[in-house]
């Protein structure tokens, strides 16, 4: 008998790839979406979807909303959570859906009684919200610094992940919990929406960042993130948290790659602010940005951002697509969906 997996937030950038991978591997998949399941043709047209994908409605803030979706499932991969950086009301826009939604899903799993494991999508943001030169962040690190005012998105991920671990400890349900902590996710999108991470690459190409600033991003491809969730679900020995990160690249390296690959006709950042004026100027300019972008700039400028991926490689046998391939395929995908105009150089 084929196992049935419920994937919450199936419409999203990462979850759609999880659904695709699970279908490719022969699983029965139940995906939750927020509205009319008929509008998600990028999911319903996936190979195997006709026979093995069902879409049902699920809303993070509504108690009991996931009861039907998880009923009779063997595994649940809980991905749904708002991923937005600059919001009006951090409590209602980010923390409530992340935290209450996670508890709602876990309670539905407890009621179902058939679930063997829940895999939760947390984030590198629950490990740290601040780069630190010379430090290799590991699964032992917890972001203790974010608040509703400082990096509220990161705060929402910390609150949700901690609540999930507390639930397991206190309720002792019949299922166990494994957590995936992806860093900065890039790669092609299955649906037409524009996710926050590829948006940063798009903005870098249309003059959104006029100057090269001294930042690093720890990349991971969305297809690798999807595989990591499945391996965490399948591997009986998997336990705890897994940092899902490939390698780090600086803004300068990204710009050089894009120029070398024929994208020099775009408005890529040119002036190297850091080597000309030092990081102090970037720090000052950060105050002209939307609040949460500004906070990110101040906490990251001039610092290394390194994550230890040895646990996920060792326990789950993860191998990662190259960062350069992931970045270049993201750009081609932005062009394909019309998020970026095609220009001749
Ligand atoms: P998306 O915005 O593409 O997906 C978010 C999903 O959550 C969507 O399906 C969305 O539904 C759903 N959702 C949001 N709010 C609600 C709600 N109130 N009720 C029900 N569903 C809701 O983001 P990603 O795919 O990037 O993010 C998925 C997960 O991965 C999140 O938990 C995020 O924190 C995490 N993550 C993402 C990283 C990245 O770089 N992208 C890095 C690390 C972690 P709808 O389509 O209707 O809006």
CSV table of C-alpha atoms and ligand atoms in Angstrom, one decimal:
chain,number,residue,atom,x,y,z
A,1,UNK,CA,0.0,0.0,0.0
A,2,UNK,CA,1.3,3.4,-1.0
A,3,UNK,CA,1.8,5.9,1.9
A,4,UNK,CA,-0.2,9.2,1.9
A,5,UNK,CA,1.5,12.4,2.7
A,6,UNK,CA,-0.2,15.7,3.5
A,7,UNK,CA,1.7,18.8,2.4
A,8,UNK,CA,0.4,22.1,3.9
A,9,UNK,CA,0.6,25.3,1.8
A,10,UNK,CA,1.0,23.3,-1.4
A,11,UNK,CA,0.6,26.4,-3.5
A,12,UNK,CA,3.8,27.9,-2.2
A,13,UNK,CA,7.3,28.0,-3.8
A,14,UNK,CA,8.9,25.3,-1.7
A,15,UNK,CA,5.8,23.2,-1.0
A,16,UNK,CA,4.9,22.9,-4.8
A,17,UNK,CA,8.4,21.3,-5.3
A,18,UNK,CA,7.8,19.0,-2.3
A,19,UNK,CA,4.5,17.9,-3.9
A,20,UNK,CA,6.2,17.3,-7.3
A,21,UNK,CA,9.0,15.2,-5.7
A,22,UNK,CA,6.6,13.1,-3.7
A,23,UNK,CA,4.4,12.4,-6.8
A,24,UNK,CA,7.6,11.4,-8.7
A,25,UNK,CA,8.4,9.0,-5.9
A,26,UNK,CA,5.0,7.4,-6.1
A,27,UNK,CA,3.3,8.8,-3.0
A,28,UNK,CA,-0.4,9.6,-2.6
A,29,UNK,CA,-0.4,13.4,-1.9
A,30,UNK,CA,-2.9,15.6,-0.2
A,31,UNK,CA,-2.0,19.3,-0.6
A,32,UNK,CA,-3.7,22.1,1.4
A,33,UNK,CA,-4.5,25.4,-0.3
A,34,UNK,CA,-6.2,28.5,1.0
A,35,UNK,CA,-8.8,29.0,-1.8
A,36,UNK,CA,-10.5,27.3,-4.7
A,37,UNK,CA,-8.4,24.2,-5.4
A,38,UNK,CA,-9.3,24.4,-9.1
A,39,UNK,CA,-7.1,27.4,-9.7
A,40,UNK,CA,-3.8,25.6,-9.1
A,41,UNK,CA,-3.2,24.1,-12.5
A,42,UNK,CA,0.6,24.1,-12.0
A,43,UNK,CA,-0.1,21.5,-9.3
A,44,UNK,CA,-2.9,19.5,-10.9
A,45,UNK,CA,-0.9,19.2,-14.1
A,46,UNK,CA,2.2,17.7,-12.5
A,47,UNK,CA,3.0,14.1,-13.6
A,48,UNK,CA,1.1,11.7,-11.4
A,49,UNK,CA,-1.3,14.4,-10.1
A,50,UNK,CA,-4.3,13.1,-11.9
A,51,UNK,CA,-4.1,9.8,-10.2
A,52,UNK,CA,-2.4,10.7,-6.8
A,53,UNK,CA,-2.9,14.4,-5.9
A,54,UNK,CA,-5.9,15.8,-4.0
A,55,UNK,CA,-6.2,19.4,-3.0
A,56,UNK,CA,-8.2,20.4,0.0
A,57,UNK,CA,-8.7,23.8,1.8
A,58,UNK,CA,-6.7,24.7,4.9
A,59,UNK,CA,-6.4,28.0,6.8
A,60,UNK,CA,-3.7,28.3,9.5
A,61,UNK,CA,-5.7,30.6,11.7
A,62,UNK,CA,-8.9,28.4,11.8
A,63,UNK,CA,-8.9,25.8,14.5
A,64,UNK,CA,-9.6,22.3,13.1
A,65,UNK,CA,-9.0,23.5,9.6
A,66,UNK,CA,-6.5,20.7,8.9
A,67,UNK,CA,-8.5,17.8,10.4
A,68,UNK,CA,-9.9,16.7,7.1
A,69,UNK,CA,-6.6,17.2,5.2
A,70,UNK,CA,-4.5,15.0,7.6
A,71,UNK,CA,-7.1,12.4,8.3
A,72,UNK,CA,-5.8,8.9,7.4
A,73,UNK,CA,-2.4,10.2,6.3
A,74,UNK,CA,0.9,8.5,7.2
A,75,UNK,CA,3.0,11.6,7.1
A,76,UNK,CA,2.5,15.4,7.3
A,77,UNK,CA,4.9,18.0,5.9
A,78,UNK,CA,3.9,21.3,7.4
A,79,UNK,CA,5.3,24.0,5.1
A,80,UNK,CA,2.6,26.7,5.2
A,81,UNK,CA,3.6,29.9,6.9
A,82,UNK,CA,3.7,33.5,5.7
A,83,UNK,CA,7.1,34.4,4.2
A,84,UNK,CA,7.2,38.2,3.9
A,85,UNK,CA,9.8,40.6,5.1
A,86,UNK,CA,8.2,44.0,5.4
A,87,UNK,CA,4.7,43.7,7.0
A,88,UNK,CA,2.3,46.2,8.6
A,89,UNK,CA,1.4,44.2,11.7
A,90,UNK,CA,4.0,41.6,12.6
A,91,UNK,CA,1.9,39.9,15.2
A,92,UNK,CA,-1.2,39.3,13.0
A,93,UNK,CA,0.6,39.1,9.7
A,94,UNK,CA,3.4,36.8,10.7
A,95,UNK,CA,3.5,35.4,14.3
A,96,UNK,CA,-0.2,34.4,14.6
A,97,UNK,CA,-0.4,32.3,11.4
A,98,UNK,CA,3.1,30.8,12.0
A,99,UNK,CA,2.6,29.9,15.6
A,100,UNK,CA,-1.2,29.2,15.9
A,101,UNK,CA,-1.1,27.5,12.5
A,102,UNK,CA,1.7,25.1,13.5
A,103,UNK,CA,-0.2,24.2,16.7
A,104,UNK,CA,-3.4,23.7,14.7
A,105,UNK,CA,-1.7,21.3,12.3
A,106,UNK,CA,-0.1,19.4,15.2
A,107,UNK,CA,-3.5,19.1,17.0
A,108,UNK,CA,-5.1,17.8,13.8
A,109,UNK,CA,-2.3,15.2,13.5
A,110,UNK,CA,-2.9,14.1,17.1
A,111,UNK,CA,-6.6,13.7,16.4
A,112,UNK,CA,-5.9,11.7,13.2
A,113,UNK,CA,-4.0,9.1,15.1
A,114,UNK,CA,-2.5,7.6,11.9
A,115,UNK,CA,0.5,10.0,11.5
A,116,UNK,CA,4.0,8.5,12.0
A,117,UNK,CA,6.0,11.6,11.5
A,118,UNK,CA,5.6,15.4,11.0
A,119,UNK,CA,8.3,17.2,9.1
A,120,UNK,CA,8.2,20.9,9.8
A,121,UNK,CA,9.7,23.6,7.6
A,122,UNK,CA,11.4,26.0,9.9
A,123,UNK,CA,14.2,28.3,8.7
A,124,UNK,CA,17.8,29.3,9.0
A,125,UNK,CA,16.2,32.4,10.6
A,126,UNK,CA,15.4,30.1,13.6
A,127,UNK,CA,19.1,29.4,13.9
A,128,UNK,CA,20.2,33.0,13.8
A,129,UNK,CA,19.1,36.4,12.5
A,130,UNK,CA,22.6,37.9,12.5
A,131,UNK,CA,25.7,37.0,10.5
A,132,UNK,CA,28.9,36.5,12.5
A,133,UNK,CA,32.4,36.4,11.0
A,134,UNK,CA,34.3,33.3,12.1
A,135,UNK,CA,31.2,31.4,13.3
A,136,UNK,CA,29.9,28.3,11.7
A,137,UNK,CA,26.2,28.1,12.8
A,138,UNK,CA,24.9,24.6,13.6
A,139,UNK,CA,21.7,23.0,14.7
A,140,UNK,CA,22.7,23.7,18.4
A,141,UNK,CA,22.2,27.4,17.7
A,142,UNK,CA,18.9,29.1,18.4
A,143,UNK,CA,18.0,32.6,17.4
A,144,UNK,CA,17.3,34.3,20.7
A,145,UNK,CA,17.5,37.9,19.5
A,146,UNK,CA,14.6,38.4,17.1
A,147,UNK,CA,11.5,40.1,18.5
A,148,UNK,CA,8.3,41.7,17.1
A,149,UNK,CA,10.4,44.8,16.4
A,150,UNK,CA,13.7,43.2,15.3
A,151,UNK,CA,13.2,40.8,12.3
A,152,UNK,CA,9.6,39.8,13.0
A,153,UNK,CA,9.7,37.1,10.2
A,154,UNK,CA,12.6,35.4,11.9
A,155,UNK,CA,10.8,35.8,15.3
A,156,UNK,CA,7.7,34.0,13.8
A,157,UNK,CA,9.9,31.1,12.7
A,158,UNK,CA,11.5,30.8,16.1
A,159,UNK,CA,8.1,30.9,17.9
A,160,UNK,CA,6.6,28.3,15.6
A,161,UNK,CA,9.5,25.9,15.8
A,162,UNK,CA,9.8,26.2,19.6
A,163,UNK,CA,6.1,25.6,19.9
A,164,UNK,CA,6.3,22.5,17.8
A,165,UNK,CA,9.1,21.0,20.0
A,166,UNK,CA,7.2,22.0,23.2
A,167,UNK,CA,4.1,20.2,21.8
A,168,UNK,CA,6.0,17.0,21.2
A,169,UNK,CA,7.6,17.2,24.7
A,170,UNK,CA,4.3,17.9,26.6
A,171,UNK,CA,1.7,16.0,24.5
A,172,UNK,CA,3.9,13.0,23.7
A,173,UNK,CA,1.9,12.3,20.5
A,174,UNK,CA,2.2,9.0,18.7
A,175,UNK,CA,4.2,10.7,15.9
A,176,UNK,CA,7.7,12.2,16.0
A,177,UNK,CA,8.9,15.6,14.7
A,178,UNK,CA,11.8,16.3,12.3
A,179,UNK,CA,12.6,19.9,11.4
A,180,UNK,CA,14.2,21.3,8.2
A,181,UNK,CA,15.9,24.7,8.5
A,182,UNK,CA,16.6,26.0,5.0
A,183,UNK,CA,18.7,29.1,4.4
A,184,UNK,CA,18.2,31.4,1.4
A,185,UNK,CA,16.2,29.4,-1.2
A,186,UNK,CA,16.6,30.0,-5.0
A,187,UNK,CA,15.8,28.0,-8.1
A,188,UNK,CA,12.9,27.7,-10.5
A,189,UNK,CA,9.3,28.2,-9.4
A,190,UNK,CA,6.6,25.8,-10.5
A,191,UNK,CA,3.9,28.5,-10.2
A,192,UNK,CA,3.5,32.0,-11.5
A,193,UNK,CA,3.9,33.7,-8.0
A,194,UNK,CA,7.1,35.6,-7.2
A,195,UNK,CA,8.6,34.4,-3.9
A,196,UNK,CA,10.6,36.8,-1.6
A,197,UNK,CA,14.0,35.1,-2.2
A,198,UNK,CA,14.1,35.2,-6.0
A,199,UNK,CA,12.8,38.8,-5.7
A,200,UNK,CA,16.1,39.8,-4.2
A,201,UNK,CA,17.9,38.5,-7.3
A,202,UNK,CA,15.4,40.2,-9.6
A,203,UNK,CA,15.8,43.5,-7.7
A,204,UNK,CA,19.6,43.2,-8.0
A,205,UNK,CA,19.1,43.1,-11.8
A,206,UNK,CA,16.8,46.0,-12.2
A,207,UNK,CA,18.7,48.7,-10.3
A,208,UNK,CA,17.1,48.0,-6.9
A,209,UNK,CA,20.6,47.8,-5.4
A,210,UNK,CA,22.6,50.5,-7.1
A,211,UNK,CA,25.8,49.6,-5.2
A,212,UNK,CA,27.6,46.4,-4.4
A,213,UNK,CA,27.4,46.0,-0.6
A,214,UNK,CA,29.3,43.6,1.5
A,215,UNK,CA,26.7,40.9,2.2
A,216,UNK,CA,26.8,37.2,2.1
A,217,UNK,CA,23.8,34.8,1.4
A,218,UNK,CA,23.8,31.1,2.3
A,219,UNK,CA,22.2,29.6,-0.8
A,220,UNK,CA,20.2,26.4,-1.2
A,221,UNK,CA,18.2,25.3,-4.2
A,222,UNK,CA,14.4,24.8,-3.9
A,223,UNK,CA,14.6,21.3,-5.5
A,224,UNK,CA,17.2,20.3,-2.9
A,225,UNK,CA,15.0,21.7,-0.1
A,226,UNK,CA,12.1,19.5,-1.4
A,227,UNK,CA,14.2,16.3,-1.5
A,228,UNK,CA,15.5,17.1,2.1
A,229,UNK,CA,11.9,17.1,3.4
A,230,UNK,CA,11.2,13.8,1.8
A,231,UNK,CA,14.4,12.2,3.0
A,232,UNK,CA,13.7,13.5,6.5
A,233,UNK,CA,10.3,11.9,6.3
A,234,UNK,CA,11.5,8.5,5.0
A,235,UNK,CA,14.7,8.0,7.0
A,236,UNK,CA,13.7,6.3,10.2
A,237,UNK,CA,16.9,7.5,11.9
A,238,UNK,CA,16.3,11.1,11.1
A,239,UNK,CA,15.9,13.2,14.2
A,240,UNK,CA,16.0,16.8,15.5
A,241,UNK,CA,16.8,19.8,13.3
A,242,UNK,CA,18.5,19.8,10.0
A,243,UNK,CA,20.2,22.9,8.5
A,244,UNK,CA,19.5,22.7,4.8
A,245,UNK,CA,22.2,25.0,3.3
A,246,UNK,CA,24.6,24.7,0.5
A,247,UNK,CA,27.3,27.3,0.1
A,248,UNK,CA,27.7,31.0,0.7
A,249,UNK,CA,28.2,33.6,-2.0
A,250,UNK,CA,28.7,37.4,-1.6
A,251,UNK,CA,26.8,40.0,-3.5
A,252,UNK,CA,30.1,40.7,-5.5
A,253,UNK,CA,30.3,37.1,-6.5
A,254,UNK,CA,26.7,37.0,-7.7
A,255,UNK,CA,27.2,40.2,-9.7
A,256,UNK,CA,30.3,38.8,-11.3
A,257,UNK,CA,28.6,35.5,-12.2
A,258,UNK,CA,25.6,37.4,-13.8
A,259,UNK,CA,28.0,39.6,-15.8
A,260,UNK,CA,30.0,36.6,-17.0
A,261,UNK,CA,26.9,34.8,-18.0
A,262,UNK,CA,25.6,37.5,-20.3
A,263,UNK,CA,23.4,39.6,-18.1
A,264,UNK,CA,25.6,42.7,-18.1
A,265,UNK,CA,22.8,44.6,-20.0
A,266,UNK,CA,20.8,44.7,-16.7
A,267,UNK,CA,21.1,47.4,-14.1
A,268,UNK,CA,23.4,45.3,-11.9
A,269,UNK,CA,25.0,47.1,-9.0
A,270,UNK,CA,28.3,48.7,-10.0
A,271,UNK,CA,29.9,50.9,-7.4
A,272,UNK,CA,31.6,48.9,-4.7
A,273,UNK,CA,30.4,50.9,-1.6
A,274,UNK,CA,32.4,48.9,0.9
A,275,UNK,CA,35.8,49.1,-0.7
A,276,UNK,CA,35.2,52.9,-1.5
A,277,UNK,CA,33.7,54.0,1.8
A,278,UNK,CA,33.7,51.1,4.2
A,279,UNK,CA,30.7,49.5,5.8
A,280,UNK,CA,29.7,52.6,7.7
A,281,UNK,CA,28.0,54.1,4.7
A,282,UNK,CA,25.9,51.0,4.1
A,283,UNK,CA,24.9,51.1,7.8
A,284,UNK,CA,23.8,54.7,7.4
A,285,UNK,CA,21.9,53.9,4.1
A,286,UNK,CA,20.1,51.1,5.8
A,287,UNK,CA,18.0,53.6,7.6
A,288,UNK,CA,16.5,54.8,4.3
A,289,UNK,CA,15.2,51.2,3.6
A,290,UNK,CA,11.8,49.7,4.8
A,291,UNK,CA,12.2,48.8,8.5
A,292,UNK,CA,12.9,45.0,8.2
A,293,UNK,CA,15.2,45.3,5.1
A,294,UNK,CA,17.1,48.0,7.0
A,295,UNK,CA,17.5,45.7,10.1
A,296,UNK,CA,18.8,42.9,7.8
A,297,UNK,CA,21.4,45.3,6.3
A,298,UNK,CA,22.7,46.4,9.6
A,299,UNK,CA,23.0,42.9,11.0
A,300,UNK,CA,24.7,41.4,7.9
A,301,UNK,CA,26.9,44.1,6.5
A,302,UNK,CA,30.6,43.2,6.4
A,303,UNK,CA,30.1,39.8,8.1
A,304,UNK,CA,30.4,36.2,7.0
A,305,UNK,CA,27.3,34.1,7.0
A,306,UNK,CA,28.2,30.4,7.3
A,307,UNK,CA,26.1,27.3,8.2
A,308,UNK,CA,27.3,23.8,8.9
A,309,UNK,CA,25.5,21.3,6.6
A,310,UNK,CA,27.4,18.2,7.8
A,311,UNK,CA,24.4,16.7,9.7
A,312,UNK,CA,22.1,16.7,6.7
A,313,UNK,CA,24.8,15.3,4.5
A,314,UNK,CA,25.7,12.6,7.0
A,315,UNK,CA,22.2,11.5,8.2
A,316,UNK,CA,20.2,12.1,5.1
A,317,UNK,CA,22.8,11.7,2.4
A,318,UNK,CA,22.0,15.1,0.9
A,319,UNK,CA,23.9,16.3,-2.1
A,320,UNK,CA,23.4,19.9,-3.3
A,321,UNK,CA,23.0,21.4,-6.8
A,322,UNK,CA,25.7,24.1,-7.4
A,323,UNK,CA,24.9,27.6,-6.2
A,324,UNK,CA,25.8,29.0,-9.6
A,325,UNK,CA,23.4,26.6,-11.4
A,326,UNK,CA,20.7,27.6,-8.9
A,327,UNK,CA,21.2,31.3,-9.4
A,328,UNK,CA,21.3,31.1,-13.2
A,329,UNK,CA,18.2,28.9,-13.3
A,330,UNK,CA,16.4,31.4,-11.0
A,331,UNK,CA,17.1,34.2,-13.4
A,332,UNK,CA,15.9,32.2,-16.4
A,333,UNK,CA,12.8,31.3,-14.5
A,334,UNK,CA,12.2,35.0,-13.6
A,335,UNK,CA,12.4,35.7,-17.4
A,336,UNK,CA,10.1,32.8,-18.2
A,337,UNK,CA,7.3,34.0,-15.8
A,338,UNK,CA,7.7,37.6,-16.9
A,339,UNK,CA,9.0,38.8,-13.6
A,340,UNK,CA,12.0,40.2,-15.4
A,341,UNK,CA,12.2,41.6,-19.0
A,342,UNK,CA,14.4,39.9,-21.5
A,343,UNK,CA,17.1,42.3,-22.6
A,344,UNK,CA,19.8,42.0,-25.2
A,345,UNK,CA,23.3,42.9,-24.0
B,1,LIG,P1,5.5,31.0,-0.1
B,1,LIG,O1,5.0,32.4,0.2
B,1,LIG,O2,5.7,30.7,-1.5
B,1,LIG,O3,4.5,29.9,0.5
B,1,LIG,C1,3.9,30.1,1.7
B,1,LIG,C2,2.7,29.2,1.8
B,1,LIG,O4,2.0,29.3,3.0
B,1,LIG,C3,1.7,29.4,0.7
B,1,LIG,O5,1.1,28.2,0.2
B,1,LIG,C4,0.6,30.2,1.4
B,1,LIG,O6,-0.7,30.2,0.8
B,1,LIG,C5,0.7,29.6,2.8
B,1,LIG,N1,0.0,30.4,3.8
B,1,LIG,C6,0.5,31.6,4.2
B,1,LIG,N2,-0.4,32.1,5.1
B,1,LIG,C7,-1.4,31.1,5.3
B,1,LIG,C8,-2.5,31.0,6.1
B,1,LIG,N3,-2.9,32.0,6.9
B,1,LIG,N4,-3.3,29.9,6.0
B,1,LIG,C9,-3.0,28.9,5.1
B,1,LIG,N5,-1.9,29.0,4.3
B,1,LIG,C10,-1.1,30.1,4.4
B,1,LIG,O7,6.8,30.8,0.7
B,1,LIG,P2,7.9,29.7,0.7
B,1,LIG,O8,7.6,28.6,-0.1
B,1,LIG,O9,9.2,30.4,0.5
B,1,LIG,O10,7.9,29.3,2.2
B,1,LIG,C11,7.4,28.1,2.7
B,1,LIG,C12,8.0,27.8,4.0
B,1,LIG,O11,9.5,27.8,3.9
B,1,LIG,C13,7.7,28.9,5.1
B,1,LIG,O12,7.5,28.2,6.3
B,1,LIG,C14,9.0,29.7,5.1
B,1,LIG,O13,9.1,30.3,6.4
B,1,LIG,C15,10.0,28.7,4.9
B,1,LIG,N6,11.3,29.1,4.4
B,1,LIG,C16,11.4,29.8,3.2
B,1,LIG,C17,12.7,30.2,2.8
B,1,LIG,C18,12.9,30.9,1.4
B,1,LIG,O14,14.0,31.4,1.2
B,1,LIG,N7,11.9,30.9,0.6
B,1,LIG,C19,13.9,30.0,3.6
B,1,LIG,C20,13.6,29.3,4.8
B,1,LIG,C21,12.4,28.9,5.2
B,1,LIG,P3,-1.1,31.2,-0.3
B,1,LIG,O15,-0.5,30.6,-1.6
B,1,LIG,O16,-2.6,31.1,-0.3
B,1,LIG,O17,-0.6,32.5,0.0
